Coordinates of C-alpha atoms in Angstrom, one line a residue:
M76 CA -0.2 -0.2 0.3
T77 CA 0.8 3.4 -1.0
E78 CA 1.3 6.2 1.9
A79 CA 1.1 9.8 1.0
R80 CA 2.2 12.2 3.0
V81 CA 0.7 15.3 2.8
G82 CA 2.2 19.1 3.8
H83 CA 0.1 20.9 6.1
P84 CA -1.1 24.7 5.4
T85 CA 1.2 27.8 5.4
Q86 CA 1.4 30.6 3.4
P87 CA 1.3 30.2 -0.4
G88 CA 4.2 31.1 -2.6
K89 CA 4.0 34.0 -4.8
H90 CA 5.4 33.3 -8.2
R91 CA 3.7 30.1 -9.8
R92 CA 4.7 31.3 -13.6
H93 CA 5.9 28.4 -14.3
G94 CA 3.0 25.8 -14.7
Q95 CA 0.3 23.6 -12.8
H96 CA 2.5 20.7 -11.3
A97 CA 6.2 19.7 -11.4
V98 CA 7.0 16.3 -10.3
V99 CA 10.4 15.6 -8.2
I100 CA 11.5 11.4 -8.7
G101 CA 13.6 10.7 -5.4
A102 CA 13.0 12.1 -1.6
G103 CA 16.9 12.4 -1.1
I104 CA 18.8 15.5 -0.4
A105 CA 18.8 16.1 -3.9
G106 CA 14.9 15.7 -4.4
L107 CA 14.1 17.3 -1.1
T108 CA 16.0 20.4 -2.3
A109 CA 15.0 20.5 -5.5
A110 CA 11.5 20.4 -4.2
Q111 CA 11.6 23.2 -2.4
A112 CA 13.3 25.5 -5.0
L113 CA 10.1 24.7 -7.0
A114 CA 7.7 25.7 -4.2
D115 CA 7.3 29.4 -5.8
H116 CA 7.0 28.3 -9.2
F117 CA 4.3 25.3 -9.6
E118 CA 0.6 25.4 -8.4
Q119 CA 1.5 22.1 -7.1
V120 CA 5.0 20.0 -6.3
T121 CA 4.9 16.1 -5.5
V122 CA 8.1 14.1 -4.5
L123 CA 7.7 10.7 -5.6
E124 CA 10.0 8.2 -3.2
R125 CA 10.3 4.5 -3.9
D126 CA 10.7 3.5 -0.4
R127 CA 8.7 4.0 2.5
L128 CA 9.8 6.7 4.8
P129 CA 10.3 6.5 8.0
D130 CA 8.6 9.1 11.1
T131 CA 11.7 9.6 12.3
A132 CA 15.6 10.1 11.8
A133 CA 15.7 6.8 11.2
D134 CA 18.1 4.9 7.8
R135 CA 16.0 3.4 4.8
A136 CA 17.0 0.8 2.5
G137 CA 17.3 2.9 -0.3
T138 CA 20.3 4.9 0.7
P139 CA 22.6 2.3 2.2
Q140 CA 25.6 5.1 1.9
A141 CA 23.7 7.1 4.2
L142 CA 25.0 4.3 6.9
H143 CA 28.5 6.1 6.7
V144 CA 29.8 9.3 7.6
H145 CA 28.6 11.9 5.6
G146 CA 29.9 15.5 6.0
L147 CA 27.6 18.4 5.9
L148 CA 30.3 20.9 4.0
A149 CA 30.4 24.8 5.0
G150 CA 28.9 25.5 1.2
G151 CA 26.1 22.9 1.8
L152 CA 25.0 24.5 5.0
N153 CA 24.4 27.7 3.2
A154 CA 23.0 26.4 0.7
L155 CA 20.4 24.5 3.0
A156 CA 20.0 27.6 4.8
A157 CA 18.9 30.0 1.9
L158 CA 16.6 27.4 0.8
F159 CA 15.1 26.7 4.5
A160 CA 15.1 29.5 6.8
G161 CA 16.2 29.1 10.0
F162 CA 17.6 25.2 9.3
E163 CA 20.9 25.8 11.7
D164 CA 18.6 26.5 14.8
E165 CA 16.9 23.0 13.7
L166 CA 20.1 21.3 12.9
L167 CA 21.3 22.2 16.9
G168 CA 17.8 21.6 18.2
A169 CA 18.3 17.9 16.4
G170 CA 21.5 17.6 18.7
A171 CA 24.1 18.6 15.9
V172 CA 27.6 19.2 17.2
A173 CA 28.6 22.5 16.1
L174 CA 32.4 22.2 14.2
R175 CA 34.6 25.0 13.9
G176 CA 36.7 24.8 10.6
G177 CA 40.5 24.0 11.2
L178 CA 40.3 23.7 14.9
D179 CA 38.1 21.0 16.2
I180 CA 38.5 17.8 13.6
R181 CA 42.1 16.8 14.0
V182 CA 43.6 16.3 10.3
E183 CA 46.3 14.0 9.8
R184 CA 48.5 14.3 6.8
P185 CA 51.7 12.8 6.0
G186 CA 54.2 14.9 7.4
Y187 CA 51.5 17.0 9.6
D188 CA 50.0 14.7 12.3
P189 CA 48.3 16.9 13.1
F190 CA 48.1 19.9 10.5
P191 CA 48.0 22.9 12.3
M192 CA 44.7 23.6 14.3
R193 CA 43.4 27.0 14.0
D194 CA 39.7 28.6 14.1
L195 CA 39.4 30.0 10.5
G196 CA 36.1 31.6 11.1
V197 CA 34.0 28.7 9.1
L198 CA 31.8 26.9 11.2
T199 CA 29.4 23.6 10.1
Y200 CA 28.2 21.0 11.7
A201 CA 28.3 17.2 12.3
V202 CA 25.2 15.1 12.0
S203 CA 23.7 12.2 10.4
R204 CA 22.2 12.0 7.2
P205 CA 18.9 10.6 7.9
A206 CA 18.6 13.7 10.4
I207 CA 19.1 16.1 7.8
E208 CA 16.7 14.3 5.7
F209 CA 14.4 14.3 8.6
L210 CA 13.9 17.6 9.2
L211 CA 14.0 18.6 5.4
R212 CA 11.2 16.5 5.0
R213 CA 9.3 18.0 7.7
R214 CA 10.0 21.9 6.7
L215 CA 9.1 21.1 3.0
L216 CA 5.8 19.6 3.7
Q217 CA 4.9 22.6 5.8
Q218 CA 3.5 23.8 2.8
A219 CA 0.0 23.1 1.6
H220 CA 0.8 22.7 -2.2
V221 CA 3.7 20.5 -1.5
Q222 CA 3.2 16.3 -0.7
L223 CA 5.4 13.9 -1.2
L224 CA 4.5 10.1 -1.7
A225 CA 6.1 6.8 -0.4
P226 CA 6.4 4.0 -1.2
C227 CA 5.6 5.2 -4.9
R228 CA 8.1 3.6 -7.2
V229 CA 8.3 5.6 -10.9
L230 CA 8.5 3.2 -14.0
E231 CA 9.7 5.6 -16.5
I232 CA 8.9 9.5 -17.8
S233 CA 6.3 9.9 -20.2
S234 CA 6.5 12.0 -23.2
A235 CA 5.1 13.2 -26.5
T236 CA 6.7 14.2 -29.8
R237 CA 6.2 17.6 -31.2
P238 CA 5.4 17.1 -35.0
G239 CA 8.4 18.4 -37.3
V240 CA 11.2 18.7 -34.7
D241 CA 13.7 16.0 -34.7
G242 CA 15.8 14.8 -31.7
A243 CA 15.5 15.3 -28.6
A244 CA 14.1 19.1 -29.1
G245 CA 11.2 17.6 -30.6
I246 CA 10.4 15.8 -27.2
T247 CA 8.3 17.4 -24.5
V248 CA 8.1 15.4 -21.0
T249 CA 3.9 15.1 -20.1
G250 CA 4.5 13.1 -16.9
V251 CA 5.4 10.1 -15.2
R252 CA 4.5 6.2 -15.3
C253 CA 4.4 4.9 -11.7
Q254 CA 3.2 2.3 -9.4
G255 CA 1.5 2.8 -6.1
I256 CA -1.0 5.7 -6.6
E257 CA -4.8 5.4 -7.3
E258 CA -7.3 7.7 -9.0
G259 CA -9.2 10.0 -6.6
G260 CA -8.4 12.6 -3.9
D261 CA -7.3 16.2 -4.0
Q262 CA -4.5 16.5 -7.3
G263 CA -5.5 12.9 -8.4
I264 CA -3.6 11.6 -5.3
D265 CA -5.0 9.6 -2.4
Q266 CA -4.1 8.7 0.5
R267 CA -4.0 5.2 -0.5
G268 CA -2.6 3.1 -3.2
D269 CA -2.0 -0.1 -4.7
A270 CA 0.4 -2.0 -7.4
S271 CA -1.4 -0.7 -10.4
T272 CA 0.2 1.6 -12.9
R273 CA -0.9 5.1 -13.6
L274 CA 0.2 8.3 -15.7
L275 CA 0.9 11.2 -13.1
P276 CA 0.9 14.4 -15.5
A277 CA 3.3 17.1 -14.9
D278 CA 4.7 20.1 -17.0
L279 CA 8.1 19.1 -15.3
V280 CA 9.9 16.4 -14.0
V281 CA 13.1 16.8 -12.0
D282 CA 15.0 13.3 -11.7
A283 CA 16.7 13.3 -8.8
S284 CA 16.9 9.5 -8.5
G285 CA 20.2 9.1 -8.0
R286 CA 21.4 7.0 -11.2
G287 CA 20.1 8.6 -13.3
A288 CA 18.6 5.7 -15.1
L289 CA 15.1 7.2 -16.0
T290 CA 16.3 10.4 -17.6
L291 CA 18.5 7.9 -20.1
G292 CA 15.5 5.3 -20.7
L293 CA 13.8 8.6 -21.9
L294 CA 16.4 9.8 -24.3
R295 CA 17.2 6.2 -25.8
A296 CA 13.5 5.5 -26.2
A297 CA 13.4 8.6 -27.9
G298 CA 16.1 7.5 -30.3
C299 CA 18.5 10.0 -28.7
A300 CA 22.5 9.9 -28.1
A301 CA 23.2 9.7 -24.5
P302 CA 25.5 12.2 -22.8
E303 CA 28.9 12.2 -23.0
V304 CA 30.5 10.7 -19.9
S305 CA 33.9 11.6 -17.4
R306 CA 34.3 8.7 -15.4
I307 CA 37.6 7.8 -12.6
G308 CA 37.4 4.2 -11.5
V309 CA 38.6 4.4 -7.9
D310 CA 37.5 1.0 -6.4
I311 CA 37.0 2.3 -2.8
G312 CA 35.3 0.4 -0.1
Y313 CA 34.6 1.7 3.2
A314 CA 33.6 0.3 6.4
T315 CA 31.6 1.9 9.1
A316 CA 30.6 1.7 13.2
T317 CA 28.9 4.0 15.4
Y318 CA 29.9 4.8 18.8
E319 CA 29.2 6.1 22.1
I320 CA 31.4 8.0 23.2
P321 CA 33.1 6.8 26.6
A322 CA 33.0 8.7 30.2
D323 CA 36.7 8.7 29.7
D324 CA 36.9 10.5 26.6
P325 CA 40.2 9.6 25.3
R326 CA 40.5 13.2 23.1
R327 CA 42.6 15.8 23.4
G328 CA 41.4 19.0 21.6
W329 CA 39.4 17.8 19.0
L330 CA 36.1 16.5 18.2
G331 CA 36.8 14.6 14.9
V332 CA 39.9 13.0 13.4
M333 CA 40.5 12.5 9.9
T334 CA 43.5 10.5 9.2
F335 CA 44.7 10.7 5.2
P336 CA 46.8 7.3 4.0
Q337 CA 50.5 7.5 2.7
A338 CA 49.3 7.7 -0.7
P339 CA 50.4 6.5 -3.0
Q340 CA 52.2 3.3 -1.3
S341 CA 49.0 2.9 0.7
S342 CA 45.3 3.9 0.6
R343 CA 44.0 3.5 4.2
G344 CA 42.4 6.2 5.7
A345 CA 39.3 7.4 8.0
L346 CA 37.2 9.8 9.1
M347 CA 35.9 9.8 12.4
L348 CA 33.1 12.6 13.3
P349 CA 30.2 13.1 16.4
L350 CA 27.0 12.4 15.7
E351 CA 23.9 13.8 17.8
G352 CA 23.1 11.5 20.8
G353 CA 26.7 11.7 22.0
R354 CA 28.3 9.2 19.2
W355 CA 31.0 9.1 17.1
M356 CA 30.6 7.6 13.1
L357 CA 34.0 5.9 11.9
S358 CA 34.7 5.3 8.5
L359 CA 37.4 3.4 7.4
G360 CA 38.1 3.1 4.0
G361 CA 41.0 1.8 1.5
R362 CA 40.9 1.0 -2.2
G363 CA 41.2 -2.4 -4.2
G364 CA 42.3 -5.3 -2.4
D365 CA 42.9 -3.4 0.4
K366 CA 39.3 -2.7 1.4
P367 CA 38.3 -2.8 5.3
A368 CA 36.7 -6.1 6.4
G369 CA 32.9 -6.0 8.4
D370 CA 33.9 -8.3 11.4
E371 CA 34.5 -6.7 14.9
A372 CA 38.2 -8.2 14.9
G373 CA 39.0 -7.1 11.2
F374 CA 37.3 -3.8 11.9
L375 CA 39.9 -2.9 14.9
E376 CA 42.5 -4.4 13.3
F377 CA 42.7 -2.4 10.0
A378 CA 41.9 1.1 12.4
R379 CA 44.9 -0.5 14.5
Q380 CA 46.6 -0.2 11.1
L381 CA 46.1 3.2 10.2
R382 CA 48.9 5.5 9.4
T383 CA 48.5 6.8 13.0
P384 CA 47.3 5.7 16.1
T385 CA 45.0 8.2 17.1
I386 CA 41.2 6.9 15.7
Y387 CA 42.5 3.4 17.1
H388 CA 43.0 4.4 21.0
A389 CA 40.0 6.5 21.1
I390 CA 37.6 3.6 19.6
R391 CA 39.5 0.6 21.6
G392 CA 37.0 1.2 24.9
A393 CA 34.1 2.3 23.3
R394 CA 31.1 0.6 23.2
R395 CA 29.7 0.1 19.7
V396 CA 26.4 0.6 19.1
G397 CA 24.5 -1.5 16.3
D398 CA 26.2 -3.4 12.8
I399 CA 29.2 -2.4 10.6
A400 CA 27.9 -1.1 7.4
R401 CA 30.2 -2.0 4.1
Y402 CA 29.9 0.1 1.0
V403 CA 31.7 -0.1 -2.4
F404 CA 31.9 2.8 -4.8
P405 CA 33.2 1.9 -8.3
H406 CA 33.4 5.0 -9.8
S407 CA 33.3 9.1 -9.8
Q408 CA 30.9 9.9 -12.5
R409 CA 29.9 13.3 -14.4
R410 CA 27.9 13.0 -17.6
H411 CA 28.0 16.1 -20.2
F412 CA 24.2 16.7 -20.7
E413 CA 25.4 20.3 -21.5
R414 CA 27.4 18.7 -24.4
M415 CA 23.9 17.8 -26.3
P416 CA 22.8 20.3 -28.7
S417 CA 18.9 19.8 -27.3
F418 CA 17.1 18.1 -24.2
P419 CA 13.8 17.0 -23.9
R420 CA 11.2 20.0 -22.6
G421 CA 10.2 19.7 -18.8
L422 CA 12.9 17.3 -17.7
L423 CA 15.5 18.1 -15.6
P424 CA 17.8 15.6 -13.6
L425 CA 20.1 16.6 -10.9
G426 CA 22.3 15.3 -8.3
D427 CA 23.9 12.1 -8.9
A428 CA 21.8 11.8 -11.8
V429 CA 24.6 14.1 -13.4
C430 CA 27.4 14.1 -11.3
S431 CA 28.7 11.4 -8.5
F432 CA 32.1 12.4 -6.4
N433 CA 34.2 9.9 -4.4
P434 CA 32.4 9.7 -1.1
I435 CA 35.6 10.3 0.9
Y436 CA 35.6 14.0 0.5
G437 CA 31.9 14.5 1.6
Q438 CA 30.9 16.8 -1.4
G439 CA 27.4 14.8 -2.7
M440 CA 25.2 16.4 -0.2
S441 CA 26.6 19.8 -0.2
V442 CA 26.9 20.1 -3.9
A443 CA 23.1 18.9 -4.5
A444 CA 22.0 21.5 -1.8
Q445 CA 24.1 23.9 -3.9
E446 CA 22.5 22.9 -7.2
A447 CA 18.8 23.4 -5.9
V448 CA 20.1 27.0 -5.3
L449 CA 21.0 27.2 -8.9
L450 CA 17.4 25.8 -9.6
R451 CA 15.7 28.2 -7.8
R452 CA 17.8 31.5 -9.2
V453 CA 17.5 29.7 -13.0
L454 CA 13.4 29.8 -12.0
A455 CA 13.2 33.3 -11.0
Q456 CA 15.1 34.6 -14.0
S457 CA 12.6 33.0 -16.5
S458 CA 9.7 33.5 -14.3
A459 CA 9.1 36.6 -16.8
A460 CA 9.5 34.9 -19.8
T461 CA 6.5 34.0 -22.3
D462 CA 7.7 30.6 -22.3
P463 CA 9.4 30.2 -18.8
L464 CA 10.1 26.6 -19.2
A465 CA 11.4 27.0 -23.1
G466 CA 15.5 26.8 -22.5
L467 CA 15.2 26.1 -18.4
A468 CA 17.6 23.2 -18.9
A469 CA 20.0 24.5 -21.1
A470 CA 20.2 27.6 -18.7
F471 CA 20.5 25.3 -15.5
F472 CA 23.1 22.7 -17.4
S473 CA 25.3 26.1 -18.2
G474 CA 25.5 27.3 -14.3
L475 CA 25.9 23.6 -13.4
Q476 CA 29.5 23.7 -14.7
P477 CA 31.3 25.9 -12.8
L478 CA 29.6 24.9 -9.7
L479 CA 30.9 21.0 -10.2
D480 CA 34.1 22.2 -11.6
T481 CA 35.8 22.6 -8.1
P482 CA 34.3 19.3 -6.3
W483 CA 35.4 17.6 -9.2
A484 CA 38.8 18.6 -9.5
M485 CA 38.9 18.2 -6.1
A486 CA 38.4 14.7 -5.7
A487 CA 39.8 14.0 -9.4
I488 CA 43.3 15.0 -8.7
P489 CA 44.0 13.2 -5.5
D490 CA 42.6 9.7 -7.1
F491 CA 44.6 10.0 -9.6
I492 CA 47.6 9.7 -7.1
F493 CA 47.2 6.4 -7.1
P494 CA 48.7 4.4 -10.6
D495 CA 45.1 1.9 -10.6
T496 CA 42.7 4.6 -10.7
T497 CA 41.2 4.7 -14.1
G498 CA 40.0 7.5 -16.4
E499 CA 41.7 10.3 -18.5
R500 CA 44.4 11.7 -16.6
P501 CA 44.6 15.3 -16.4
P502 CA 47.5 16.3 -18.9
D503 CA 49.4 18.4 -16.4
L504 CA 48.7 16.2 -13.2
N505 CA 52.4 16.3 -12.2
R506 CA 52.9 19.8 -12.0
T507 CA 49.2 20.2 -10.4
L508 CA 49.8 18.0 -7.7
K509 CA 53.4 19.5 -7.0
F510 CA 51.5 22.9 -7.0
A511 CA 49.0 21.5 -4.5
F512 CA 51.5 20.0 -2.3
A513 CA 53.5 23.6 -2.2
L514 CA 50.4 25.4 -1.3
L515 CA 49.7 22.4 1.5
R516 CA 53.7 23.5 3.0
L517 CA 52.3 26.9 2.4
A518 CA 49.0 26.6 4.7
A519 CA 50.7 24.7 7.0
R520 CA 52.6 28.0 8.1
K521 CA 50.1 30.9 7.1
P522 CA 47.1 31.0 8.6
D523 CA 45.2 33.2 5.4
V524 CA 46.6 30.5 3.1
H525 CA 44.9 28.0 5.5
K526 CA 41.7 29.8 5.7
L527 CA 41.7 30.4 1.8
V528 CA 42.1 26.3 1.4
L529 CA 39.5 25.7 3.6
E530 CA 37.2 27.7 2.0
V531 CA 37.6 26.0 -1.3
Q532 CA 37.4 22.5 0.1
H533 CA 33.8 23.4 2.1
L534 CA 32.8 24.9 -1.5
L535 CA 32.5 28.5 -0.2
K536 CA 34.7 29.7 -2.8
P537 CA 35.8 28.2 -6.9
R538 CA 39.4 26.6 -7.3
S539 CA 40.1 29.6 -9.5
V540 CA 40.8 31.5 -6.1
Y541 CA 44.1 29.4 -6.5
R542 CA 44.9 31.6 -10.0
R543 CA 45.3 34.6 -8.1
P544 CA 48.7 36.5 -9.0
L545 CA 49.9 37.0 -5.6
L546 CA 48.9 33.3 -4.6
M547 CA 50.6 31.8 -7.5
A548 CA 54.0 34.1 -6.6
R549 CA 53.5 32.9 -3.2
V550 CA 53.1 29.1 -4.0
L551 CA 56.1 29.5 -6.8
L552 CA 58.6 30.8 -4.4
E553 CA 57.8 27.8 -1.9
L554 CA 58.6 25.7 -5.1
V555 CA 62.2 27.5 -5.5
R556 CA 62.7 27.2 -2.1
A557 CA 61.9 23.4 -2.0
G558 CA 63.9 23.1 -4.7
R559 CA 61.4 22.1 -6.9

């Protein structure tokens, strides 16, 4: 049976110029934030989710990665706060732990154990992904014209072809064919559903389902070529355990720990962050044949063999809560929809459907929220147009590229340190790595450079700031001093 989670009345949106109905596929971070971006521009917004959603901040089957450490970067926090006013207060109310960037996380890099710890004026929060999703769902559904239907499985995106127009430009999305919704009820949605299928009409469909299979299926059915894909094979696996923070807390001036591997000789690394409820969540990671085990003894032994003993000493006497979860991530992937000569009208993929990153860099949630802010801006810019949906996808894809360039490069460049990484290596990789190492040495000594590096890592500034003439001169001098 299908549960319909229906929003509660609130002040209606002011700008409903884009259409009667928008459908969002997927109720993850990307889908929930996209729905909020759409709420002021459509009379009705419906989010469809195949999972049965919990009534609390609990895990769900469709997001196995949610069992692992998730980082909410400051850029992502700002995006969530822009979409949902007061969201930081709600995080704190849910027990999130405030983290001062540069100070509260002990960062252990080869040659820097730890990296100099300074309060750099960047604030974010450590909190579980299920807690973030729960808070977003609750806020989203306070709007009367927003509905979330779960469980509801979308089978395909439906479309019509405009006569005399070839390729993707001739395709207009008409809705989605889904399973789990009955006819009847307000807006054609009833509180109960069954296993039958029906067409849910929509002026705009946002594919935030993760894999992007529904978007690709529509293109394939219409005889259109799939977008070009950039793929970086990393074959990373990680295992995660949650612990109660012990009464005899062994920490000395830190709230979490990030331990980098001795690359390329070893890929073993770890990230441990505090969680709501007085807990630590620890994810251990490795590549290829050096992935962490999922049993208690193997997990602890992997932690003991990390490059530094900090994390092992913290958890060896702590009480584990729940099972050890494992996850494998084969490759980062970026679909270049922006390179397609045309795109179906009324369709917009975002989130992992466009770009998925190596999760060890903690960028996924934050980038998804920033994409939703971009969507809201593009919708506002087109609201005065005679046909506001015309060119919407092209404008979104164009604005998306500079947003993706920084997190993509920040993941790709260090991944290519490992010789077994597959994909097209940047032609200037060696020079870029030398620049990065010199920048890191400079950041260790100079707080202003350290802050700039942290701001780029937290997606507050684009990576292009590293090309500022004064900074480049300082880094080049560092290279000269090091004899490189």
